[in-house]
């Protein structure tokens, strides 16, 4: 699976403004709503579901990366967005580091394979340090989109 | 850290299968890392030709291991046996996800 298969271009956000876990999840879910990828009346329920998942254990997986996610019956297919925070957000990460890169995923129930393939792609690409560094330095959504495209085109040495 | 090939520490191997429908997603990967951290042994997990360190959540997620996937666990070190037992138990218990509504 490639980034372009699940990352919704219009929902990508550089310069995330939030500084707390709840606020950044709200900001990212709102970006999917603004891009027309989720229904307005599902917004709060989706945020609550993602927060509930975080209570089971932070999805801050280290290296300044988090993958907040949930299943939700309102989405017909996997939708995701990418957000970058310049200062980082305290996300209770497993390694204690502040999170700068967010990959938020909402998948339909009964499609665990798609979610796993998205996680596989994200983690594989993030093992490349230059990809990680360039993403963190991105100033605009276009910069992020371009990096994701380059990753999809195998321009980073994905292991 | 290179293991000295002369060192006679135990190396053990065991095949495990993913039985939870959600597969090896973020939470099970976190459980595996926390479990592995409790041992001194080097613990690796292999899917096909790809072998990754059980202490790296990012590496575990790159396996994209779905329900039914067979993986080979390898542990090397003085506590390899206890490590293999503890790690394989997590797989056998479906990472404590069986019978729960998936979330």
Short mmCIF file of N, CA, C and O in Angstrom, two decimals, chain B:
data_model
loop_
_atom_site.label_atom_id
_atom_site.label_comp_id
_atom_site.label_asym_id
_atom_site.label_seq_id
_atom_site.Cartn_x
_atom_site.Cartn_y
_atom_site.Cartn_z
N UNK B 1 26.19 -4.06 19.29
CA UNK B 1 26.90 -5.08 20.06
C UNK B 1 26.94 -6.39 19.31
O UNK B 1 25.90 -6.94 18.98
N UNK B 2 28.12 -6.85 19.02
CA UNK B 2 28.23 -8.13 18.34
C UNK B 2 28.30 -9.26 19.33
O UNK B 2 29.00 -9.19 20.33
N UNK B 3 27.54 -10.28 19.03
CA UNK B 3 27.61 -11.46 19.87
C UNK B 3 28.89 -12.20 19.51
O UNK B 3 29.20 -12.37 18.34
N UNK B 4 29.61 -12.59 20.51
CA UNK B 4 30.80 -13.40 20.26
C UNK B 4 30.35 -14.79 19.82
O UNK B 4 29.64 -15.47 20.55
N UNK B 5 30.77 -15.22 18.63
CA UNK B 5 30.31 -16.53 18.15
C UNK B 5 30.80 -17.67 19.04
O UNK B 5 30.22 -18.76 19.03
N UNK B 6 31.87 -17.42 19.81
CA UNK B 6 32.39 -18.48 20.69
C UNK B 6 31.54 -18.61 21.96
O UNK B 6 31.60 -19.61 22.65
N UNK B 7 30.81 -17.55 22.23
CA UNK B 7 30.06 -17.57 23.49
C UNK B 7 28.97 -18.63 23.38
O UNK B 7 28.32 -18.78 22.37
N UNK B 8 28.84 -19.41 24.42
CA UNK B 8 27.97 -20.58 24.31
C UNK B 8 26.55 -20.30 24.82
O UNK B 8 25.88 -21.17 25.33
N UNK B 9 26.12 -19.05 24.71
CA UNK B 9 24.77 -18.74 25.16
C UNK B 9 23.76 -19.47 24.28
O UNK B 9 24.00 -19.72 23.11
N UNK B 10 22.66 -19.77 24.87
CA UNK B 10 21.64 -20.55 24.19
C UNK B 10 20.99 -19.79 23.04
O UNK B 10 20.69 -18.62 23.18
N UNK B 11 20.75 -20.45 21.93
CA UNK B 11 19.90 -19.87 20.91
C UNK B 11 18.72 -20.81 20.69
O UNK B 11 18.90 -22.00 20.46
N UNK B 12 17.53 -20.23 20.77
CA UNK B 12 16.33 -21.04 20.62
C UNK B 12 15.45 -20.45 19.54
O UNK B 12 15.45 -19.25 19.29
N UNK B 13 14.67 -21.33 18.92
CA UNK B 13 13.79 -20.89 17.85
C UNK B 13 12.41 -21.52 18.03
O UNK B 13 12.30 -22.65 18.50
N UNK B 14 11.39 -20.77 17.67
CA UNK B 14 10.04 -21.32 17.77
C UNK B 14 9.17 -20.64 16.72
O UNK B 14 9.29 -19.44 16.49
N UNK B 15 8.28 -21.44 16.11
CA UNK B 15 7.35 -20.86 15.15
C UNK B 15 6.06 -20.48 15.86
O UNK B 15 5.54 -21.25 16.65
N UNK B 16 5.60 -19.28 15.61
CA UNK B 16 4.34 -18.83 16.22
C UNK B 16 3.40 -18.38 15.09
O UNK B 16 3.84 -18.10 13.97
N UNK B 17 2.12 -18.33 15.41
CA UNK B 17 1.12 -17.93 14.42
C UNK B 17 0.28 -16.80 14.99
O UNK B 17 -0.07 -16.82 16.18
N UNK B 18 -0.02 -15.83 14.18
CA UNK B 18 -0.90 -14.73 14.61
C UNK B 18 -2.34 -15.24 14.59
O UNK B 18 -2.82 -15.67 13.53
N UNK B 19 -3.01 -15.23 15.74
CA UNK B 19 -4.37 -15.77 15.75
C UNK B 19 -5.44 -14.70 15.99
O UNK B 19 -6.62 -14.96 15.83
N UNK B 20 -5.02 -13.49 16.37
CA UNK B 20 -6.05 -12.46 16.58
C UNK B 20 -6.40 -11.82 15.24
O UNK B 20 -5.52 -11.57 14.41
N UNK B 21 -7.69 -11.57 15.01
CA UNK B 21 -8.12 -11.05 13.71
C UNK B 21 -7.48 -9.72 13.31
O UNK B 21 -7.34 -9.43 12.13
N UNK B 22 -7.09 -8.93 14.30
CA UNK B 22 -6.54 -7.60 13.98
C UNK B 22 -5.07 -7.67 13.55
O UNK B 22 -4.53 -6.66 13.09
N UNK B 23 -4.45 -8.83 13.74
CA UNK B 23 -3.06 -8.96 13.31
C UNK B 23 -2.09 -8.23 14.23
O UNK B 23 -2.45 -7.79 15.32
N UNK B 24 -0.86 -8.10 13.73
CA UNK B 24 0.19 -7.48 14.53
C UNK B 24 0.17 -5.97 14.31
O UNK B 24 1.00 -5.41 13.60
N UNK B 25 -0.81 -5.32 14.93
CA UNK B 25 -0.93 -3.86 14.78
C UNK B 25 -0.19 -3.18 15.92
O UNK B 25 0.62 -3.80 16.61
N UNK B 26 -0.46 -1.90 16.12
CA UNK B 26 0.37 -1.11 17.03
C UNK B 26 0.36 -1.62 18.48
O UNK B 26 1.41 -1.69 19.11
N UNK B 27 -0.83 -2.00 18.99
CA UNK B 27 -0.87 -2.37 20.40
C UNK B 27 -0.12 -3.69 20.67
O UNK B 27 0.69 -3.77 21.60
N UNK B 28 -0.35 -4.74 19.84
CA UNK B 28 0.45 -5.95 20.03
C UNK B 28 1.95 -5.69 19.88
O UNK B 28 2.76 -6.28 20.60
N UNK B 29 2.32 -4.81 18.95
CA UNK B 29 3.74 -4.51 18.76
C UNK B 29 4.30 -3.88 20.04
O UNK B 29 5.40 -4.22 20.49
N UNK B 30 3.52 -3.01 20.65
CA UNK B 30 3.92 -2.39 21.92
C UNK B 30 4.08 -3.46 23.00
O UNK B 30 5.06 -3.46 23.75
N UNK B 31 3.12 -4.40 23.07
CA UNK B 31 3.20 -5.48 24.06
C UNK B 31 4.47 -6.31 23.87
O UNK B 31 5.14 -6.67 24.83
N UNK B 32 4.79 -6.61 22.60
CA UNK B 32 5.97 -7.41 22.31
C UNK B 32 7.24 -6.70 22.76
O UNK B 32 8.14 -7.30 23.35
N UNK B 33 7.31 -5.40 22.46
CA UNK B 33 8.50 -4.63 22.84
C UNK B 33 8.65 -4.62 24.36
O UNK B 33 9.73 -4.85 24.90
N UNK B 34 7.54 -4.37 25.06
CA UNK B 34 7.61 -4.33 26.53
C UNK B 34 8.02 -5.67 27.11
O UNK B 34 8.78 -5.74 28.07
N UNK B 35 7.51 -6.74 26.51
CA UNK B 35 7.86 -8.07 26.97
C UNK B 35 9.35 -8.34 26.72
O UNK B 35 10.07 -8.79 27.60
N UNK B 36 9.79 -8.04 25.50
CA UNK B 36 11.19 -8.29 25.12
C UNK B 36 12.15 -7.50 26.01
O UNK B 36 13.25 -7.96 26.34
N UNK B 37 11.72 -6.30 26.41
CA UNK B 37 12.58 -5.45 27.24
C UNK B 37 12.87 -6.07 28.61
O UNK B 37 13.79 -5.67 29.30
N UNK B 38 12.04 -7.05 28.99
CA UNK B 38 12.24 -7.70 30.28
C UNK B 38 13.34 -8.77 30.26
O UNK B 38 13.61 -9.40 31.27
N UNK B 39 13.94 -8.98 29.09
CA UNK B 39 14.96 -10.03 28.97
C UNK B 39 16.26 -9.46 28.42
O UNK B 39 16.26 -8.43 27.75
N UNK B 40 17.35 -10.16 28.72
CA UNK B 40 18.65 -9.74 28.20
C UNK B 40 18.90 -10.30 26.81
O UNK B 40 19.71 -9.78 26.05
N UNK B 41 18.23 -11.40 26.48
CA UNK B 41 18.49 -12.06 25.19
C UNK B 41 18.18 -11.16 24.01
O UNK B 41 17.34 -10.27 24.09
N UNK B 42 18.87 -11.43 22.90
CA UNK B 42 18.52 -10.81 21.64
C UNK B 42 17.32 -11.58 21.10
O UNK B 42 17.36 -12.80 21.00
N UNK B 43 16.24 -10.87 20.80
CA UNK B 43 15.03 -11.55 20.34
C UNK B 43 14.67 -11.00 18.96
O UNK B 43 14.51 -9.80 18.78
N UNK B 44 14.57 -11.91 18.00
CA UNK B 44 14.26 -11.50 16.63
C UNK B 44 12.97 -12.18 16.18
O UNK B 44 12.65 -13.28 16.64
N UNK B 45 12.26 -11.51 15.28
CA UNK B 45 11.05 -12.11 14.72
C UNK B 45 11.19 -12.07 13.20
O UNK B 45 11.54 -11.03 12.63
N UNK B 46 10.90 -13.22 12.59
CA UNK B 46 11.10 -13.33 11.15
C UNK B 46 9.81 -13.67 10.43
O UNK B 46 9.05 -14.54 10.84
N UNK B 47 9.57 -12.94 9.34
CA UNK B 47 8.44 -13.26 8.46
C UNK B 47 9.02 -13.42 7.07
O UNK B 47 9.58 -12.47 6.53
N UNK B 48 8.91 -14.61 6.52
CA UNK B 48 9.53 -14.86 5.22
C UNK B 48 11.02 -14.64 5.33
O UNK B 48 11.68 -15.17 6.22
N UNK B 49 11.55 -13.77 4.46
CA UNK B 49 12.99 -13.55 4.47
C UNK B 49 13.38 -12.35 5.33
O UNK B 49 14.54 -12.00 5.43
N UNK B 50 12.37 -11.73 5.92
CA UNK B 50 12.64 -10.51 6.67
C UNK B 50 12.70 -10.77 8.17
O UNK B 50 11.77 -11.33 8.74
N UNK B 51 13.79 -10.36 8.80
CA UNK B 51 13.94 -10.57 10.23
C UNK B 51 14.12 -9.23 10.94
O UNK B 51 14.93 -8.41 10.51
N UNK B 52 13.35 -9.01 11.99
CA UNK B 52 13.43 -7.71 12.69
C UNK B 52 13.62 -7.91 14.19
O UNK B 52 13.30 -8.95 14.75
N UNK B 53 14.10 -6.87 14.81
CA UNK B 53 14.34 -6.85 16.25
C UNK B 53 13.02 -6.69 16.99
O UNK B 53 12.26 -5.76 16.72
N UNK B 54 12.77 -7.57 17.92
CA UNK B 54 11.51 -7.55 18.68
C UNK B 54 11.44 -6.36 19.63
O UNK B 54 10.42 -6.09 20.24
N UNK B 55 12.54 -5.61 19.77
CA UNK B 55 12.52 -4.43 20.64
C UNK B 55 12.20 -3.15 19.89
O UNK B 55 12.20 -2.06 20.46
N UNK B 56 11.94 -3.25 18.59
CA UNK B 56 11.66 -2.04 17.80
C UNK B 56 10.23 -2.08 17.28
O UNK B 56 9.89 -2.87 16.39
N UNK B 57 9.40 -1.22 17.83
CA UNK B 57 7.99 -1.21 17.42
C UNK B 57 7.87 -0.87 15.94
O UNK B 57 7.07 -1.44 15.20
N UNK B 58 8.73 0.05 15.48
CA UNK B 58 8.69 0.47 14.08
C UNK B 58 9.01 -0.72 13.17
O UNK B 58 8.36 -0.95 12.15
N UNK B 59 10.02 -1.51 13.57
CA UNK B 59 10.39 -2.68 12.76
C UNK B 59 9.30 -3.74 12.79
O UNK B 59 9.00 -4.37 11.77
N UNK B 60 8.70 -3.95 13.96
CA UNK B 60 7.63 -4.96 14.05
C UNK B 60 6.48 -4.59 13.12
O UNK B 60 5.89 -5.45 12.47
N UNK B 61 6.16 -3.30 13.06
CA UNK B 61 5.04 -2.88 12.22
C UNK B 61 5.35 -3.05 10.74
O UNK B 61 4.43 -3.20 9.93
N UNK B 62 6.63 -3.03 10.38
CA UNK B 62 6.96 -3.21 8.96
C UNK B 62 6.64 -4.62 8.48
O UNK B 62 6.59 -4.86 7.28
N UNK B 63 6.44 -5.55 9.42
CA UNK B 63 6.11 -6.92 8.99
C UNK B 63 4.70 -7.00 8.40
O UNK B 63 4.40 -7.87 7.59
N UNK B 64 3.83 -6.11 8.82
CA UNK B 64 2.45 -6.12 8.32
C UNK B 64 1.82 -7.50 8.47
O UNK B 64 1.13 -7.99 7.57
N UNK B 65 2.04 -8.13 9.61
CA UNK B 65 1.62 -9.53 9.78
C UNK B 65 0.14 -9.63 10.13
O UNK B 65 -0.30 -9.18 11.18
N UNK B 66 -0.61 -10.25 9.24
CA UNK B 66 -2.06 -10.39 9.42
C UNK B 66 -2.39 -11.72 10.11
O UNK B 66 -1.52 -12.57 10.30
N UNK B 67 -3.66 -11.88 10.45
CA UNK B 67 -4.13 -13.12 11.08
C UNK B 67 -3.74 -14.31 10.21
O UNK B 67 -3.90 -14.28 8.99
N UNK B 68 -3.21 -15.35 10.86
CA UNK B 68 -2.82 -16.55 10.12
C UNK B 68 -1.36 -16.57 9.70
O UNK B 68 -0.86 -17.60 9.26
N UNK B 69 -0.68 -15.44 9.84
CA UNK B 69 0.73 -15.38 9.44
C UNK B 69 1.61 -16.19 10.40
O UNK B 69 1.46 -16.10 11.61
N UNK B 70 2.51 -16.98 9.82
CA UNK B 70 3.49 -17.71 10.63
C UNK B 70 4.75 -16.89 10.76
O UNK B 70 5.27 -16.36 9.77
N UNK B 71 5.27 -16.81 11.96
CA UNK B 71 6.50 -16.06 12.21
C UNK B 71 7.47 -16.95 12.96
O UNK B 71 7.05 -17.82 13.73
N UNK B 72 8.74 -16.69 12.75
CA UNK B 72 9.75 -17.47 13.48
C UNK B 72 10.39 -16.57 14.53
O UNK B 72 10.95 -15.52 14.22
N UNK B 73 10.28 -17.02 15.77
CA UNK B 73 10.90 -16.32 16.89
C UNK B 73 12.28 -16.90 17.15
O UNK B 73 12.43 -18.13 17.17
N UNK B 74 13.25 -16.03 17.36
CA UNK B 74 14.57 -16.52 17.73
C UNK B 74 15.04 -15.73 18.94
O UNK B 74 14.89 -14.50 18.98
N UNK B 75 15.57 -16.42 19.93
CA UNK B 75 16.13 -15.73 21.08
C UNK B 75 17.51 -16.28 21.36
O UNK B 75 17.75 -17.49 21.29
N UNK B 76 18.42 -15.36 21.63
CA UNK B 76 19.78 -15.79 21.95
C UNK B 76 20.26 -15.05 23.19
O UNK B 76 20.24 -13.83 23.25
N UNK B 77 20.70 -15.82 24.17
CA UNK B 77 21.18 -15.22 25.41
C UNK B 77 20.94 -16.15 26.57
O UNK B 77 20.33 -17.21 26.41
N UNK B 78 21.39 -15.73 27.74
CA UNK B 78 21.29 -16.64 28.89
C UNK B 78 19.84 -16.89 29.32
O UNK B 78 19.53 -17.92 29.91
N UNK B 79 18.94 -15.94 29.00
CA UNK B 79 17.54 -16.16 29.38
C UNK B 79 16.64 -16.42 28.16
O UNK B 79 15.46 -16.11 28.15
N UNK B 80 17.25 -17.00 27.12
CA UNK B 80 16.52 -17.24 25.87
C UNK B 80 15.26 -18.08 26.06
O UNK B 80 14.22 -17.80 25.47
N UNK B 81 15.37 -19.08 26.91
CA UNK B 81 14.23 -19.98 27.08
C UNK B 81 13.03 -19.24 27.69
O UNK B 81 11.90 -19.34 27.20
N UNK B 82 13.28 -18.47 28.73
CA UNK B 82 12.20 -17.71 29.37
C UNK B 82 11.65 -16.67 28.39
O UNK B 82 10.43 -16.42 28.34
N UNK B 83 12.52 -16.09 27.59
CA UNK B 83 12.10 -15.07 26.62
C UNK B 83 11.18 -15.67 25.57
O UNK B 83 10.10 -15.14 25.28
N UNK B 84 11.58 -16.81 25.02
CA UNK B 84 10.77 -17.48 24.00
C UNK B 84 9.40 -17.86 24.58
O UNK B 84 8.36 -17.68 23.95
N UNK B 85 9.41 -18.36 25.80
CA UNK B 85 8.16 -18.75 26.44
C UNK B 85 7.23 -17.55 26.61
O UNK B 85 6.05 -17.60 26.26
N UNK B 86 7.77 -16.46 27.11
CA UNK B 86 6.94 -15.28 27.38
C UNK B 86 6.42 -14.66 26.08
O UNK B 86 5.24 -14.30 25.97
N UNK B 87 7.30 -14.54 25.09
CA UNK B 87 6.89 -13.92 23.82
C UNK B 87 5.87 -14.80 23.10
O UNK B 87 4.85 -14.32 22.60
N UNK B 88 6.14 -16.11 23.06
CA UNK B 88 5.20 -16.97 22.31
C UNK B 88 3.85 -17.02 23.01
O UNK B 88 2.82 -17.17 22.36
N UNK B 89 3.84 -16.85 24.33
CA UNK B 89 2.57 -16.85 25.04
C UNK B 89 1.70 -15.67 24.58
O UNK B 89 0.48 -15.80 24.44
N UNK B 90 2.32 -14.54 24.32
CA UNK B 90 1.55 -13.38 23.83
C UNK B 90 0.86 -13.70 22.50
O UNK B 90 -0.30 -13.32 22.28
N UNK B 91 1.58 -14.43 21.64
CA UNK B 91 0.97 -14.83 20.36
C UNK B 91 -0.18 -15.81 20.61
O UNK B 91 -1.25 -15.69 20.03
N UNK B 92 0.09 -16.79 21.51
CA UNK B 92 -0.93 -17.82 21.77
C UNK B 92 -2.19 -17.23 22.39
O UNK B 92 -3.29 -17.75 22.20
N UNK B 93 -2.03 -16.16 23.14
CA UNK B 93 -3.19 -15.51 23.75
C UNK B 93 -3.82 -14.47 22.81
O UNK B 93 -4.70 -13.72 23.21
N UNK B 94 -3.33 -14.43 21.57
CA UNK B 94 -3.87 -13.45 20.63
C UNK B 94 -3.69 -12.03 21.15
O UNK B 94 -4.52 -11.16 20.92
N UNK B 95 -2.57 -11.81 21.84
CA UNK B 95 -2.26 -10.48 22.42
C UNK B 95 -3.41 -9.98 23.30
O UNK B 95 -3.68 -8.78 23.35
N UNK B 96 -4.09 -10.91 23.94
CA UNK B 96 -5.21 -10.59 24.86
C UNK B 96 -6.37 -9.90 24.14
O UNK B 96 -7.14 -9.18 24.76
N UNK B 97 -6.47 -10.11 22.83
CA UNK B 97 -7.53 -9.43 22.09
C UNK B 97 -8.69 -10.35 21.73
O UNK B 97 -9.68 -9.90 21.18
N UNK B 98 -8.54 -11.65 22.00
CA UNK B 98 -9.57 -12.57 21.55
C UNK B 98 -10.85 -12.38 22.35
O UNK B 98 -10.80 -12.17 23.56
N UNK B 99 -11.96 -12.43 21.68
CA UNK B 99 -13.24 -12.34 22.36
C UNK B 99 -13.63 -10.94 22.78
O UNK B 99 -14.66 -10.72 23.38
N UNK B 100 -12.78 -9.98 22.43
CA UNK B 100 -13.13 -8.59 22.75
C UNK B 100 -13.69 -7.93 21.51
O UNK B 100 -13.27 -8.24 20.40
N UNK B 101 -14.60 -6.98 21.68
CA UNK B 101 -15.02 -6.22 20.51
C UNK B 101 -13.79 -5.46 20.02
O UNK B 101 -13.05 -4.92 20.82
N UNK B 102 -13.54 -5.48 18.73
CA UNK B 102 -12.33 -4.86 18.22
C UNK B 102 -12.44 -3.35 18.26
O UNK B 102 -13.48 -2.78 17.96
N UNK B 103 -11.39 -2.73 18.70
CA UNK B 103 -11.38 -1.26 18.71
C UNK B 103 -10.00 -0.76 18.38
O UNK B 103 -9.06 -1.15 18.97
#
